[in-house]
């Protein structure tokens, strides 16, 4: 078990290191200069050179990457006018665009994205597994068709269309809900849930489709297995067969997909975030890419990589818990 | 916002589907607006992009900006009048618009005695000088570049952190007097003094790059909380007084700016006006097609719209140092061929853009003088264009047109396609070259990478002919290393000396006539093809009063609206 954990941690660090190198390399291969955007309209070449130096871009890419690694491990000092700003480890630097510490930007926005992702996943799983079971058990052929049709329809509609429809229906037409704005869970749990209800629903409409299809396929496949026939032959009640055999078999692929989706929503639900005015990580990333904001792009990439690695590790542990054939060594 | 396109489209569809079931809005009160009794309430501001830097040194604004002007008083400011009367500066921290001497090379300002920072300490000339010096620091980039060029010996100054001795060409003989020594006559100095770089900064409170976390207010509001690109909450500054500042009415008790919203959602919220949205405003969301369709027919939305014009021109820029645009006949032919109606439509229709045949936009303050030397009519004069091209020996002309890769700034693929189509009628084959919008100005502003033909826009930093014509046509402004705006690569000593002569004028009316005449003279050369001028259409919530667009910026002014 300890060996397993060590191997996973080493693998994760290697992945994150590789990611940061790739992002840095891509940044310096692209013919774009962030100092031009920072310096603004009518910036003279002399001024641009000064701004370049102030942003630390006058050093070689390798030296800059070295400083970045140093900041990550030991922290860094940044000159900033009359004072020197100290950025403690793990320091991801300051945003080129807004001059804010990248760690603070991520810490500010992660709760928003996590709220969005976790709520949307719970809703998606509830709808997806429920619908998948209903149609997978083939109790009612008609219901199977209806559920399948609805699921496909949900899957096919883009999120901004669903989002706008929900906004127009519930906020403009019926006025049951205010236009969403993020309220932290710790400030007011009720307002938090109320404001996130529409974005959760919009994402769940799309996500649950995939889960339902997986559940349906898994349930059907498991029910055809020999051990289910055996269980039936032994006279086990059907309810128990479904709960501890069929569902269990269907859950394995679902766990993987959920883990990846969770990480994906946290980092890249930019359309949903913009539509519902949620200042999440996805918005941060898109803005940073447009503004050639290297420290933020690297920060978000590392965060995303980290989340994916962690989610996968948790998924692997859950496998072992769900499927007795899987063993962690 | 790159994602606006599909979202806008979808919203149009859905709004149409749901419009049938919508009820009418509340009636707006028609009682006369009284600034003495307008106080109270909370004003929400719903915006797309937030303020990236709330530091007066780093803000690049026209006339001090909308939101920044709530916090920062400057030596002068825009007078906030509606229409053409609004294109003039007015004294703010200073007692008047400044006293020129030495042929407009020296400008002297006296400060008011009743001006205070938010902590109650009096604002001194030294604070104004320090604020300007900060804007030279490379740690605080982004502000307007003019002072580096105008102030004597300031081009190499690197800000008070590296050079604490300061700029010698700004003198403060006493706490209430500030004198600027310029390297050349600048009659427009009172206009430039509206920029946020002229806001006072107390040296003791300066934290360099972190100053923007809580910039010290001199205006009617101060920062309660600020998260860049997310939220900005403003509350009343107890040391600001109505008697010392009659231009800003400062009606709401509280202003809450939310950024990061989609423009389609902003307009939808302003129109629906649910709850607090009935009091809401925006400073950066232009009205979308779904609302435009409901405007102008006497419906409820017509009471929630402000229509103004920010002086700005969209144009085609020739690089006259490159073939075939070194040939005046080719430039003239293309000027005849252009179809301005299709360009206006590509920009969103006649409500948001109007056709321009002059480089100066149609504001009197800029010296607008009508001319149309190459009449293209509404749909282009392809016959005349073909004739000129044949005379130039360019009957099978193929050219490349560079443009931005998104439509948000009006120089994107839609306008480029309209131009391509018009030129095709005249037998000219146009290939399109899309350049990423974020770096577009950088690419076309470096002569080494500048394309031969590019879509461009120019807006006035203040309403005068100078900031409109000088960067574009003054041959001494051609910068080879980058940041060049003289895309024509045009350098005529006679034009340069006329520019100097007009700059020395301190009477705006006299300058206007000369700028207009200069524009008309340059227009004959077909160095650019003017396409359109900008029109601004902004919505506001149904309870918002006095949302009158000012003549300087074309938008309603937050310092004057009321939600009471």
Coordinates of N, CA and C in Angstrom, one line a residue, chain A residues 29-165:
Chain A
X29 N 7.4 29.8 -27.5 CA 7.4 29.5 -28.9 C 6.4 30.5 -29.7
X30 N 5.3 30.9 -28.9 CA 4.3 31.8 -29.6 C 4.9 33.2 -29.7
X31 N 4.7 33.8 -30.9 CA 5.2 35.1 -31.1 C 4.4 36.2 -30.5
X32 N 4.2 36.2 -29.2 CA 3.4 37.2 -28.5 C 4.1 37.7 -27.3
X33 N 4.0 39.0 -27.1 CA 4.7 39.6 -26.0 C 3.7 40.2 -25.0
X34 N 3.7 39.6 -23.8 CA 2.7 40.2 -22.8 C 3.0 41.6 -22.4
X35 N 4.2 42.0 -22.5 CA 4.6 43.4 -22.1 C 3.9 44.4 -23.0
X36 N 3.6 44.1 -24.2 CA 2.9 45.0 -25.2 C 1.5 45.3 -24.7
X37 N 0.8 44.2 -24.2 CA -0.5 44.4 -23.7 C -0.5 45.2 -22.4
X38 N 0.5 44.9 -21.5 CA 0.6 45.6 -20.2 C 0.9 47.1 -20.5
X39 N 1.8 47.4 -21.4 CA 2.2 48.7 -21.6 C 1.2 49.6 -22.2
X40 N 0.3 49.0 -23.0 CA -0.9 49.8 -23.5 C -0.6 50.5 -24.8
X41 N -1.6 51.4 -25.1 CA -1.6 52.1 -26.4 C -0.5 53.2 -26.4
X42 N 0.1 53.3 -27.5 CA 1.1 54.4 -27.7 C 2.4 54.2 -26.9
X43 N 2.7 52.9 -26.6 CA 3.9 52.6 -25.9 C 5.1 52.7 -26.7
X44 N 6.1 53.5 -26.4 CA 7.3 53.6 -27.2 C 8.2 52.4 -26.9
X45 N 9.1 52.2 -27.8 CA 10.1 51.0 -27.7 C 10.9 51.1 -26.4
X46 N 11.3 52.4 -26.0 CA 12.1 52.5 -24.8 C 11.3 52.1 -23.6
X47 N 10.0 52.6 -23.6 CA 9.1 52.3 -22.5 C 8.9 50.8 -22.4
X48 N 8.7 50.2 -23.6 CA 8.4 48.8 -23.6 C 9.6 48.0 -23.0
X49 N 10.8 48.4 -23.3 CA 12.0 47.8 -22.8 C 12.0 47.9 -21.2
X50 N 11.6 49.0 -20.7 CA 11.6 49.2 -19.3 C 10.5 48.3 -18.6
X51 N 9.3 48.2 -19.3 CA 8.3 47.4 -18.8 C 8.7 45.9 -18.8
X52 N 9.3 45.5 -19.9 CA 9.9 44.2 -20.1 C 10.7 43.8 -18.9
X53 N 11.6 44.7 -18.5 CA 12.5 44.4 -17.4 C 11.7 44.4 -16.1
X54 N 10.8 45.3 -15.9 CA 10.0 45.3 -14.7 C 9.2 44.0 -14.5
X55 N 8.8 43.4 -15.7 CA 8.0 42.1 -15.6 C 8.9 40.9 -15.5
X56 N 10.3 41.1 -15.6 CA 11.2 40.0 -15.5 C 11.3 39.2 -16.8
X57 N 10.8 39.8 -17.9 CA 10.8 39.1 -19.2 C 12.1 39.3 -19.9
X58 N 13.1 40.1 -19.4 CA 14.3 40.4 -20.1 C 15.3 39.2 -19.9
X59 N 15.0 38.3 -19.0 CA 15.8 37.2 -18.8 C 15.6 36.0 -19.8
X60 N 16.5 35.1 -19.9 CA 16.3 34.0 -20.8 C 15.1 33.1 -20.3
X61 N 14.4 32.4 -21.2 CA 13.3 31.6 -20.8 C 13.7 30.5 -19.8
X62 N 14.9 30.0 -20.0 CA 15.4 29.0 -19.0 C 15.5 29.6 -17.6
X63 N 16.1 30.8 -17.6 CA 16.3 31.5 -16.3 C 15.0 31.7 -15.6
X64 N 14.0 32.2 -16.5 CA 12.7 32.5 -16.0 C 12.0 31.2 -15.4
X65 N 12.2 30.1 -16.1 CA 11.6 28.8 -15.6 C 12.3 28.4 -14.3
X66 N 13.6 28.7 -14.2 CA 14.4 28.4 -13.0 C 13.8 29.2 -11.8
X67 N 13.5 30.5 -12.0 CA 12.9 31.3 -11.0 C 11.6 30.8 -10.6
X68 N 10.8 30.3 -11.6 CA 9.5 29.8 -11.3 C 9.6 28.6 -10.4
X69 N 10.5 27.7 -10.7 CA 10.7 26.5 -9.9 C 11.1 26.9 -8.5
X70 N 12.1 27.8 -8.4 CA 12.6 28.3 -7.1 C 11.5 28.9 -6.3
X71 N 10.6 29.7 -6.9 CA 9.5 30.2 -6.2 C 8.5 29.2 -5.7
X72 N 8.3 28.1 -6.5 CA 7.4 27.0 -6.1 C 7.9 26.3 -4.8
X73 N 9.3 26.2 -4.8 CA 9.8 25.4 -3.7 C 10.2 26.3 -2.5
X74 N 10.8 27.5 -2.8 CA 11.3 28.3 -1.7 C 10.7 29.7 -1.6
X75 N 9.8 30.1 -2.5 CA 9.2 31.4 -2.5 C 10.1 32.4 -3.2
X76 N 9.6 33.6 -3.5 CA 10.3 34.6 -4.3 C 10.0 36.0 -3.9
X77 N 10.9 36.9 -4.2 CA 10.7 38.3 -3.9 C 10.5 39.0 -5.2
X78 N 9.5 39.9 -5.3 CA 9.2 40.7 -6.5 C 9.3 42.2 -6.2
X79 N 10.1 42.9 -7.0 CA 10.2 44.4 -6.8 C 8.8 45.0 -7.2
X80 N 8.3 45.9 -6.4 CA 7.0 46.5 -6.8 C 6.9 47.9 -6.2
X81 N 7.7 48.8 -6.9 CA 7.7 50.2 -6.5 C 8.5 50.4 -5.2
X82 N 7.9 51.1 -4.2 CA 8.7 51.4 -3.0 C 9.0 50.2 -2.2
X83 N 8.1 49.2 -2.2 CA 8.4 48.0 -1.4 C 8.8 46.8 -2.2
X84 N 9.2 45.7 -1.6 CA 9.4 44.5 -2.2 C 8.3 43.5 -1.8
X85 N 7.7 42.9 -2.7 CA 6.6 41.9 -2.4 C 7.2 40.5 -2.2
X86 N 6.9 39.9 -1.1 CA 7.4 38.5 -0.9 C 6.3 37.6 -1.2
X87 N 6.6 36.6 -2.0 CA 5.6 35.6 -2.4 C 6.0 34.3 -1.8
X88 N 5.4 33.8 -0.8 CA 5.8 32.6 -0.1 C 5.6 31.4 -0.9
X89 N 6.4 30.3 -0.6 CA 6.2 29.0 -1.3 C 4.9 28.4 -0.9
X90 N 4.2 27.7 -1.7 CA 4.5 27.5 -3.1 C 4.0 28.8 -4.0
X91 N 5.0 29.5 -4.5 CA 4.7 30.7 -5.2 C 4.6 30.4 -6.7
X92 N 3.4 30.8 -7.2 CA 3.2 30.7 -8.7 C 3.4 32.0 -9.4
X93 N 3.9 33.0 -8.7 CA 4.2 34.3 -9.3 C 3.0 35.2 -9.3
X94 N 3.1 36.4 -9.9 CA 2.0 37.3 -10.0 C 1.5 37.4 -11.4
X95 N 0.2 37.6 -11.5 CA -0.4 37.7 -12.8 C 0.1 38.9 -13.6
X96 N 0.5 38.7 -14.8 CA 1.0 39.8 -15.7 C -0.1 40.9 -15.8
X97 N -1.4 40.4 -15.9 CA -2.5 41.3 -16.2 C -2.9 42.1 -15.0
X98 N -3.2 41.4 -13.9 CA -3.8 42.0 -12.8 C -2.8 42.3 -11.6
X99 N -1.6 41.7 -11.7 CA -0.6 41.9 -10.6 C -1.0 41.3 -9.3
X100 N -2.0 40.3 -9.4 CA -2.3 39.6 -8.1 C -1.6 38.3 -8.0
X101 N -1.3 37.8 -6.8 CA -0.6 36.5 -6.7 C -1.5 35.4 -7.3
X102 N -0.9 34.6 -8.1 CA -1.6 33.5 -8.8 C -2.3 32.6 -7.8
X103 N -1.6 32.3 -6.7 CA -2.2 31.4 -5.7 C -3.4 32.0 -5.1
X104 N -3.5 33.3 -4.9 CA -4.7 34.0 -4.4 C -5.8 33.9 -5.4
X105 N -5.5 34.1 -6.7 CA -6.5 34.1 -7.7 C -7.1 32.7 -7.7
X106 N -6.2 31.6 -7.6 CA -6.8 30.3 -7.7 C -7.6 30.0 -6.4
X107 N -7.1 30.4 -5.3 CA -7.8 30.2 -4.0 C -9.2 30.9 -4.0
X108 N -9.2 32.1 -4.7 CA -10.5 32.8 -4.7 C -11.5 32.1 -5.6
X109 N -11.0 31.5 -6.7 CA -11.9 31.0 -7.7 C -12.2 29.5 -7.5
X110 N -11.3 28.8 -6.8 CA -11.5 27.3 -6.7 C -12.9 27.0 -6.0
X111 N -13.2 27.7 -4.9 CA -14.5 27.4 -4.2 C -15.7 27.6 -5.2
X112 N -15.6 28.6 -6.0 CA -16.7 28.8 -7.0 C -16.8 27.6 -7.9
X113 N -15.7 27.2 -8.5 CA -15.7 26.1 -9.4 C -16.0 24.8 -8.7
X114 N -15.5 24.6 -7.5 CA -15.8 23.4 -6.7 C -17.3 23.3 -6.4
X115 N -17.9 24.4 -6.0 CA -19.3 24.5 -5.7 C -20.1 24.0 -7.0
X116 N -19.7 24.6 -8.1 CA -20.4 24.3 -9.4 C -20.2 22.8 -9.7
X117 N -19.0 22.3 -9.6 CA -18.6 21.0 -10.0 C -19.3 19.9 -9.1
X118 N -19.2 20.1 -7.8 CA -19.7 19.1 -6.9 C -21.2 19.0 -7.0
X119 N -21.9 20.2 -7.0 CA -23.4 20.2 -7.1 C -23.8 19.6 -8.4
X120 N -23.2 20.0 -9.5 CA -23.6 19.5 -10.8 C -23.4 18.0 -10.9
X121 N -22.3 17.5 -10.3 CA -22.0 16.0 -10.3 C -23.1 15.3 -9.5
X122 N -23.4 15.8 -8.3 CA -24.4 15.0 -7.5 C -25.7 15.0 -8.3
X123 N -26.1 16.1 -8.8 CA -27.4 16.1 -9.6 C -27.3 15.2 -10.8
X124 N -26.2 15.3 -11.5 CA -26.0 14.5 -12.7 C -26.1 13.0 -12.4
X125 N -25.4 12.6 -11.3 CA -25.3 11.2 -11.0 C -26.7 10.7 -10.6
X126 N -27.4 11.5 -9.8 CA -28.7 11.1 -9.3 C -29.6 10.9 -10.5
X127 N -29.7 11.9 -11.4 CA -30.5 11.8 -12.6 C -30.0 10.6 -13.5
X128 N -28.7 10.6 -13.7 CA -28.1 9.7 -14.7 C -28.3 8.2 -14.2
X129 N -28.0 7.9 -13.0 CA -28.1 6.6 -12.5 C -29.5 6.1 -12.4
X130 N -30.4 7.0 -12.0 CA -31.8 6.7 -11.9 C -32.4 6.4 -13.3
X131 N -32.1 7.3 -14.2 CA -32.6 7.1 -15.6 C -32.0 5.8 -16.2
X132 N -30.7 5.6 -16.0 CA -30.0 4.5 -16.5 C -30.5 3.2 -16.0
X133 N -30.8 3.2 -14.7 CA -31.4 1.9 -14.1 C -32.8 1.7 -14.7
X134 N -33.6 2.7 -14.7 CA -34.9 2.6 -15.3 C -34.9 1.9 -16.6
X135 N -34.1 2.5 -17.5 CA -34.1 2.0 -18.9 C -33.3 0.7 -19.0
X136 N -32.2 0.5 -18.2 CA -31.4 -0.7 -18.3 C -32.1 -1.9 -17.8
X137 N -33.0 -1.8 -16.9 CA -33.7 -3.0 -16.4 C -34.7 -3.5 -17.3
X138 N -35.0 -2.6 -18.3 CA -36.0 -3.0 -19.4 C -37.3 -3.6 -18.8
X139 N -37.7 -3.0 -17.7 CA -39.0 -3.4 -17.1 C -40.1 -2.9 -18.1
X140 N -39.9 -1.7 -18.5 CA -40.9 -1.1 -19.3 C -40.2 -0.6 -20.6
X141 N -40.5 -1.3 -21.7 CA -39.9 -0.9 -23.0 C -40.2 0.5 -23.3
X142 N -41.4 1.0 -23.1 CA -41.8 2.3 -23.5 C -41.0 3.3 -22.7
X143 N -40.9 3.1 -21.4 CA -40.1 4.0 -20.5 C -38.6 4.1 -21.0
X144 N -38.1 2.9 -21.4 CA -36.7 2.9 -21.9 C -36.5 3.8 -23.0
X145 N -37.5 3.7 -24.0 CA -37.4 4.6 -25.2 C -37.5 6.1 -24.8
X146 N -38.4 6.4 -23.9 CA -38.6 7.8 -23.5 C -37.4 8.3 -22.9
X147 N -36.9 7.6 -21.9 CA -35.7 8.0 -21.1 C -34.5 8.2 -22.1
X148 N -34.3 7.2 -23.0 CA -33.2 7.3 -23.9 C -33.3 8.5 -24.8
X149 N -34.5 8.8 -25.3 CA -34.8 10.0 -26.1 C -34.4 11.2 -25.4
X150 N -34.9 11.4 -24.2 CA -34.7 12.6 -23.4 C -33.2 12.8 -23.2
X151 N -32.6 11.7 -22.8 CA -31.1 11.7 -22.5 C -30.4 12.2 -23.7
X152 N -30.7 11.7 -24.9 CA -30.0 12.1 -26.1 C -30.2 13.5 -26.4
X153 N -31.5 14.0 -26.2 CA -31.8 15.4 -26.5 C -31.0 16.3 -25.6
X154 N -30.9 15.9 -24.3 CA -30.1 16.7 -23.4 C -28.7 16.8 -23.8
X155 N -28.1 15.6 -24.2 CA -26.7 15.5 -24.6 C -26.4 16.4 -25.8
X156 N -27.4 16.5 -26.7 CA -27.2 17.2 -28.0 C -27.2 18.7 -27.9
X157 N -27.9 19.3 -26.8 CA -28.1 20.7 -26.8 C -26.9 21.4 -26.1
X158 N -26.3 22.4 -26.7 CA -25.2 23.1 -26.1 C -25.6 23.8 -24.8
X159 N -24.6 23.9 -23.9 CA -24.9 24.3 -22.5 C -25.4 25.8 -22.5
X160 N -24.9 26.6 -23.5 CA -25.3 28.0 -23.4 C -26.8 28.2 -23.8
X161 N -27.2 27.2 -24.6 CA -28.7 27.3 -25.0 C -29.5 26.9 -23.8
X162 N -29.1 25.8 -23.2 CA -29.9 25.3 -22.0 C -29.8 26.4 -20.9
X163 N -28.6 27.0 -20.7 CA -28.4 28.0 -19.7 C -29.3 29.2 -20.0
X164 N -29.3 29.7 -21.2 CA -30.2 30.9 -21.5 C -31.6 30.6 -21.4
X165 N -32.0 29.3 -21.8 CA -33.4 29.0 -21.6 C -33.8 29.0 -20.2

